[in-house]
Amino acid sequence: MTSSIKNLALGAASAAIAAATPAFAQTTEAHRQGIAAGDVLVRVRAILVAPNERSGSILPAFPGERVRINDSVMPEVDVTYMATDQIGFELIAATTKHHADGRTGTTGSIGRLASTWVLPPTLTAQYH
């Protein structure tokens, strides 16, 4: 490349950066007007709790027995507190009901072994 072509390329790159700077500043200002430090965001979503079930023998008299725990989908409410303009902390509030049923290889079903409610407390740091 000759010196004049290098200077032309450098000038074009400088002009492009200078032209893009005001647009970036406007975008940043618009973002700050939407979410700012001290804001509280409340959302409603759905949550899926899918237990990773692994069971050993539950009744020695029956071969092939196992436990099955159902998945559950429920509505969930979360609250995010914005500590800074970009950093927020989200806490979810949801509970799901699960049943543990026994199954065997010979008789088919032992029946309900247990029922429980699960409260997955989750605090998440977020970057916005």
JSON list of C-alpha atoms in Angstrom, two decimals:
[
{"chain": "A", "resi": 1, "resn": "MET", "atom": "CA", "xyz": [0.00, 0.00, 0.00]},
{"chain": "A", "resi": 2, "resn": "THR", "atom": "CA", "xyz": [1.21, 3.45, -0.79]},
{"chain": "A", "resi": 3, "resn": "SER", "atom": "CA", "xyz": [1.30, 6.21, 1.77]},
{"chain": "A", "resi": 4, "resn": "SER", "atom": "CA", "xyz": [-1.62, 8.11, 0.20]},
{"chain": "A", "resi": 5, "resn": "ILE", "atom": "CA", "xyz": [-3.88, 5.01, 0.27]},
{"chain": "A", "resi": 6, "resn": "LYS", "atom": "CA", "xyz": [-2.97, 4.37, 3.93]},
{"chain": "A", "resi": 7, "resn": "ASN", "atom": "CA", "xyz": [-3.81, 7.99, 4.78]},
{"chain": "A", "resi": 8, "resn": "LEU", "atom": "CA", "xyz": [-7.12, 7.73, 2.89]},
{"chain": "A", "resi": 9, "resn": "ALA", "atom": "CA", "xyz": [-8.04, 4.49, 4.74]},
{"chain": "A", "resi": 10, "resn": "LEU", "atom": "CA", "xyz": [-7.08, 6.02, 8.09]},
{"chain": "A", "resi": 11, "resn": "GLY", "atom": "CA", "xyz": [-9.13, 9.14, 7.34]},
{"chain": "A", "resi": 12, "resn": "ALA", "atom": "CA", "xyz": [-12.16, 7.07, 6.32]},
{"chain": "A", "resi": 13, "resn": "ALA", "atom": "CA", "xyz": [-11.94, 4.96, 9.49]},
{"chain": "A", "resi": 14, "resn": "SER", "atom": "CA", "xyz": [-11.64, 8.10, 11.64]},
{"chain": "A", "resi": 15, "resn": "ALA", "atom": "CA", "xyz": [-14.67, 9.65, 9.94]},
{"chain": "A", "resi": 16, "resn": "ALA", "atom": "CA", "xyz": [-16.72, 6.47, 10.49]},
{"chain": "A", "resi": 17, "resn": "ILE", "atom": "CA", "xyz": [-15.84, 6.39, 14.19]},
{"chain": "A", "resi": 18, "resn": "ALA", "atom": "CA", "xyz": [-16.65, 10.09, 14.58]},
{"chain": "A", "resi": 19, "resn": "ALA", "atom": "CA", "xyz": [-20.01, 9.61, 12.84]},
{"chain": "A", "resi": 20, "resn": "ALA", "atom": "CA", "xyz": [-20.93, 6.59, 15.00]},
{"chain": "A", "resi": 21, "resn": "THR", "atom": "CA", "xyz": [-20.06, 8.19, 18.35]},
{"chain": "A", "resi": 22, "resn": "PRO", "atom": "CA", "xyz": [-23.19, 10.44, 18.66]},
{"chain": "A", "resi": 23, "resn": "ALA", "atom": "CA", "xyz": [-25.46, 7.49, 17.76]},
{"chain": "A", "resi": 24, "resn": "PHE", "atom": "CA", "xyz": [-23.84, 5.35, 20.46]},
{"chain": "A", "resi": 25, "resn": "ALA", "atom": "CA", "xyz": [-24.21, 8.15, 23.02]},
{"chain": "A", "resi": 26, "resn": "GLN", "atom": "CA", "xyz": [-27.92, 8.51, 22.19]},
{"chain": "A", "resi": 27, "resn": "THR", "atom": "CA", "xyz": [-28.48, 4.77, 22.53]},
{"chain": "A", "resi": 28, "resn": "THR", "atom": "CA", "xyz": [-26.76, 4.73, 25.93]},
{"chain": "A", "resi": 29, "resn": "GLU", "atom": "CA", "xyz": [-28.82, 7.70, 27.15]},
{"chain": "A", "resi": 30, "resn": "ALA", "atom": "CA", "xyz": [-32.07, 6.10, 25.95]},
{"chain": "A", "resi": 31, "resn": "HIS", "atom": "CA", "xyz": [-31.16, 2.89, 27.76]},
{"chain": "A", "resi": 32, "resn": "ARG", "atom": "CA", "xyz": [-30.52, 4.77, 30.98]},
{"chain": "A", "resi": 33, "resn": "GLN", "atom": "CA", "xyz": [-33.93, 6.40, 30.77]},
{"chain": "A", "resi": 34, "resn": "GLY", "atom": "CA", "xyz": [-35.52, 2.91, 30.61]},
{"chain": "A", "resi": 35, "resn": "ILE", "atom": "CA", "xyz": [-33.80, 1.12, 33.51]},
{"chain": "A", "resi": 36, "resn": "ALA", "atom": "CA", "xyz": [-31.74, 2.87, 36.18]},
{"chain": "A", "resi": 37, "resn": "ALA", "atom": "CA", "xyz": [-30.17, 2.18, 39.55]},
{"chain": "A", "resi": 38, "resn": "GLY", "atom": "CA", "xyz": [-32.81, 1.78, 42.25]},
{"chain": "A", "resi": 39, "resn": "ASP", "atom": "CA", "xyz": [-35.52, 0.52, 39.86]},
{"chain": "A", "resi": 40, "resn": "VAL", "atom": "CA", "xyz": [-37.53, -2.59, 40.75]},
{"chain": "A", "resi": 41, "resn": "LEU", "atom": "CA", "xyz": [-38.72, -4.85, 37.91]},
{"chain": "A", "resi": 42, "resn": "VAL", "atom": "CA", "xyz": [-41.55, -7.35, 38.44]},
{"chain": "A", "resi": 43, "resn": "ARG", "atom": "CA", "xyz": [-42.24, -10.09, 35.89]},
{"chain": "A", "resi": 44, "resn": "VAL", "atom": "CA", "xyz": [-44.48, -13.14, 35.58]},
{"chain": "A", "resi": 45, "resn": "ARG", "atom": "CA", "xyz": [-43.10, -16.20, 33.81]},
{"chain": "A", "resi": 46, "resn": "ALA", "atom": "CA", "xyz": [-43.33, -19.99, 33.96]},
{"chain": "A", "resi": 47, "resn": "ILE", "atom": "CA", "xyz": [-40.91, -22.29, 35.77]},
{"chain": "A", "resi": 48, "resn": "LEU", "atom": "CA", "xyz": [-40.19, -25.97, 35.07]},
{"chain": "A", "resi": 49, "resn": "VAL", "atom": "CA", "xyz": [-38.81, -28.17, 37.84]},
{"chain": "A", "resi": 50, "resn": "ALA", "atom": "CA", "xyz": [-37.64, -31.46, 36.32]},
{"chain": "A", "resi": 51, "resn": "PRO", "atom": "CA", "xyz": [-36.06, -33.70, 38.98]},
{"chain": "A", "resi": 52, "resn": "ASN", "atom": "CA", "xyz": [-33.13, -35.86, 37.88]},
{"chain": "A", "resi": 53, "resn": "GLU", "atom": "CA", "xyz": [-34.42, -39.10, 39.34]},
{"chain": "A", "resi": 54, "resn": "ARG", "atom": "CA", "xyz": [-32.12, -42.04, 40.00]},
{"chain": "A", "resi": 55, "resn": "SER", "atom": "CA", "xyz": [-33.43, -44.72, 42.29]},
{"chain": "A", "resi": 56, "resn": "GLY", "atom": "CA", "xyz": [-32.04, -47.96, 43.56]},
{"chain": "A", "resi": 57, "resn": "SER", "atom": "CA", "xyz": [-33.99, -50.88, 44.97]},
{"chain": "A", "resi": 58, "resn": "ILE", "atom": "CA", "xyz": [-37.04, -49.88, 47.03]},
{"chain": "A", "resi": 59, "resn": "LEU", "atom": "CA", "xyz": [-38.50, -53.33, 47.75]},
{"chain": "A", "resi": 60, "resn": "PRO", "atom": "CA", "xyz": [-36.07, -56.27, 47.83]},
{"chain": "A", "resi": 61, "resn": "ALA", "atom": "CA", "xyz": [-38.87, -58.77, 47.14]},
{"chain": "A", "resi": 62, "resn": "PHE", "atom": "CA", "xyz": [-39.65, -57.34, 43.66]},
{"chain": "A", "resi": 63, "resn": "PRO", "atom": "CA", "xyz": [-37.03, -57.21, 40.88]},
{"chain": "A", "resi": 64, "resn": "GLY", "atom": "CA", "xyz": [-36.86, -54.14, 38.65]},
{"chain": "A", "resi": 65, "resn": "GLU", "atom": "CA", "xyz": [-38.50, -51.73, 41.07]},
{"chain": "A", "resi": 66, "resn": "ARG", "atom": "CA", "xyz": [-37.87, -48.01, 40.72]},
{"chain": "A", "resi": 67, "resn": "VAL", "atom": "CA", "xyz": [-39.21, -44.61, 41.74]},
{"chain": "A", "resi": 68, "resn": "ARG", "atom": "CA", "xyz": [-40.65, -42.10, 39.29]},
{"chain": "A", "resi": 69, "resn": "ILE", "atom": "CA", "xyz": [-40.91, -38.40, 40.20]},
{"chain": "A", "resi": 70, "resn": "ASN", "atom": "CA", "xyz": [-43.06, -36.18, 38.00]},
{"chain": "A", "resi": 71, "resn": "ASP", "atom": "CA", "xyz": [-41.99, -32.89, 36.38]},
{"chain": "A", "resi": 72, "resn": "SER", "atom": "CA", "xyz": [-43.98, -29.77, 37.22]},
{"chain": "A", "resi": 73, "resn": "VAL", "atom": "CA", "xyz": [-44.58, -26.45, 35.43]},
{"chain": "A", "resi": 74, "resn": "MET", "atom": "CA", "xyz": [-46.01, -23.54, 37.42]},
{"chain": "A", "resi": 75, "resn": "PRO", "atom": "CA", "xyz": [-46.34, -19.76, 37.14]},
{"chain": "A", "resi": 76, "resn": "GLU", "atom": "CA", "xyz": [-43.46, -17.82, 38.67]},
{"chain": "A", "resi": 77, "resn": "VAL", "atom": "CA", "xyz": [-43.10, -14.22, 39.84]},
{"chain": "A", "resi": 78, "resn": "ASP", "atom": "CA", "xyz": [-39.68, -12.62, 39.94]},
{"chain": "A", "resi": 79, "resn": "VAL", "atom": "CA", "xyz": [-38.47, -9.30, 41.29]},
{"chain": "A", "resi": 80, "resn": "THR", "atom": "CA", "xyz": [-35.27, -7.64, 40.09]},
{"chain": "A", "resi": 81, "resn": "TYR", "atom": "CA", "xyz": [-33.62, -4.80, 42.01]},
{"chain": "A", "resi": 82, "resn": "MET", "atom": "CA", "xyz": [-31.26, -2.68, 39.91]},
{"chain": "A", "resi": 83, "resn": "ALA", "atom": "CA", "xyz": [-28.20, -1.96, 42.08]},
{"chain": "A", "resi": 84, "resn": "THR", "atom": "CA", "xyz": [-26.59, 0.06, 39.26]},
{"chain": "A", "resi": 85, "resn": "ASP", "atom": "CA", "xyz": [-27.72, 1.05, 35.76]},
{"chain": "A", "resi": 86, "resn": "GLN", "atom": "CA", "xyz": [-26.37, -2.28, 34.45]},
{"chain": "A", "resi": 87, "resn": "ILE", "atom": "CA", "xyz": [-26.31, -4.70, 37.44]},
{"chain": "A", "resi": 88, "resn": "GLY", "atom": "CA", "xyz": [-29.49, -6.18, 38.89]},
{"chain": "A", "resi": 89, "resn": "PHE", "atom": "CA", "xyz": [-30.32, -8.91, 41.40]},
{"chain": "A", "resi": 90, "resn": "GLU", "atom": "CA", "xyz": [-33.30, -11.17, 40.66]},
{"chain": "A", "resi": 91, "resn": "LEU", "atom": "CA", "xyz": [-35.20, -13.25, 43.23]},
{"chain": "A", "resi": 92, "resn": "ILE", "atom": "CA", "xyz": [-37.84, -15.73, 42.07]},
{"chain": "A", "resi": 93, "resn": "ALA", "atom": "CA", "xyz": [-40.97, -16.82, 43.92]},
{"chain": "A", "resi": 94, "resn": "ALA", "atom": "CA", "xyz": [-42.52, -20.11, 42.82]},
{"chain": "A", "resi": 95, "resn": "THR", "atom": "CA", "xyz": [-43.47, -23.50, 44.24]},
{"chain": "A", "resi": 96, "resn": "THR", "atom": "CA", "xyz": [-44.09, -26.76, 42.42]},
{"chain": "A", "resi": 97, "resn": "LYS", "atom": "CA", "xyz": [-45.82, -29.95, 43.61]},
{"chain": "A", "resi": 98, "resn": "HIS", "atom": "CA", "xyz": [-44.23, -33.34, 42.95]},
{"chain": "A", "resi": 99, "resn": "HIS", "atom": "CA", "xyz": [-45.29, -36.96, 43.50]},
{"chain": "A", "resi": 100, "resn": "ALA", "atom": "CA", "xyz": [-42.97, -39.94, 43.93]},
{"chain": "A", "resi": 101, "resn": "ASP", "atom": "CA", "xyz": [-44.58, -43.14, 42.64]},
{"chain": "A", "resi": 102, "resn": "GLY", "atom": "CA", "xyz": [-43.15, -46.64, 43.00]},
{"chain": "A", "resi": 103, "resn": "ARG", "atom": "CA", "xyz": [-43.02, -48.97, 39.97]},
{"chain": "A", "resi": 104, "resn": "THR", "atom": "CA", "xyz": [-41.92, -52.59, 39.80]},
{"chain": "A", "resi": 105, "resn": "GLY", "atom": "CA", "xyz": [-41.01, -54.92, 36.98]},
{"chain": "A", "resi": 106, "resn": "THR", "atom": "CA", "xyz": [-43.41, -57.68, 38.10]},
{"chain": "A", "resi": 107, "resn": "THR", "atom": "CA", "xyz": [-46.49, -56.06, 39.65]},
{"chain": "A", "resi": 108, "resn": "GLY", "atom": "CA", "xyz": [-46.52, -52.78, 37.74]},
{"chain": "A", "resi": 109, "resn": "SER", "atom": "CA", "xyz": [-47.25, -50.26, 40.49]},
{"chain": "A", "resi": 110, "resn": "ILE", "atom": "CA", "xyz": [-46.56, -49.90, 44.19]},
{"chain": "A", "resi": 111, "resn": "GLY", "atom": "CA", "xyz": [-48.47, -46.62, 44.32]},
{"chain": "A", "resi": 112, "resn": "ARG", "atom": "CA", "xyz": [-47.75, -43.20, 45.71]},
{"chain": "A", "resi": 113, "resn": "LEU", "atom": "CA", "xyz": [-44.71, -43.17, 47.97]},
{"chain": "A", "resi": 114, "resn": "ALA", "atom": "CA", "xyz": [-44.60, -39.45, 48.74]},
{"chain": "A", "resi": 115, "resn": "SER", "atom": "CA", "xyz": [-45.85, -35.99, 47.77]},
{"chain": "A", "resi": 116, "resn": "THR", "atom": "CA", "xyz": [-43.98, -32.77, 48.35]},
{"chain": "A", "resi": 117, "resn": "TRP", "atom": "CA", "xyz": [-43.88, -29.09, 47.45]},
{"chain": "A", "resi": 118, "resn": "VAL", "atom": "CA", "xyz": [-40.58, -27.74, 46.13]},
{"chain": "A", "resi": 119, "resn": "LEU", "atom": "CA", "xyz": [-39.54, -24.13, 46.69]},
{"chain": "A", "resi": 120, "resn": "PRO", "atom": "CA", "xyz": [-36.49, -23.39, 44.53]},
{"chain": "A", "resi": 121, "resn": "PRO", "atom": "CA", "xyz": [-35.00, -20.24, 46.10]},
{"chain": "A", "resi": 122, "resn": "THR", "atom": "CA", "xyz": [-32.96, -18.57, 43.40]},
{"chain": "A", "resi": 123, "resn": "LEU", "atom": "CA", "xyz": [-31.05, -15.29, 43.60]},
{"chain": "A", "resi": 124, "resn": "THR", "atom": "CA", "xyz": [-29.38, -14.35, 40.33]},
{"chain": "A", "resi": 125, "resn": "ALA", "atom": "CA", "xyz": [-26.99, -11.51, 39.48]},
{"chain": "A", "resi": 126, "resn": "GLN", "atom": "CA", "xyz": [-27.82, -10.00, 36.07]},
{"chain": "A", "resi": 127, "resn": "TYR", "atom": "CA", "xyz": [-26.05, -7.67, 33.65]},
{"chain": "A", "resi": 128, "resn": "HIS", "atom": "CA", "xyz": [-28.43, -5.47, 31.63]}
]
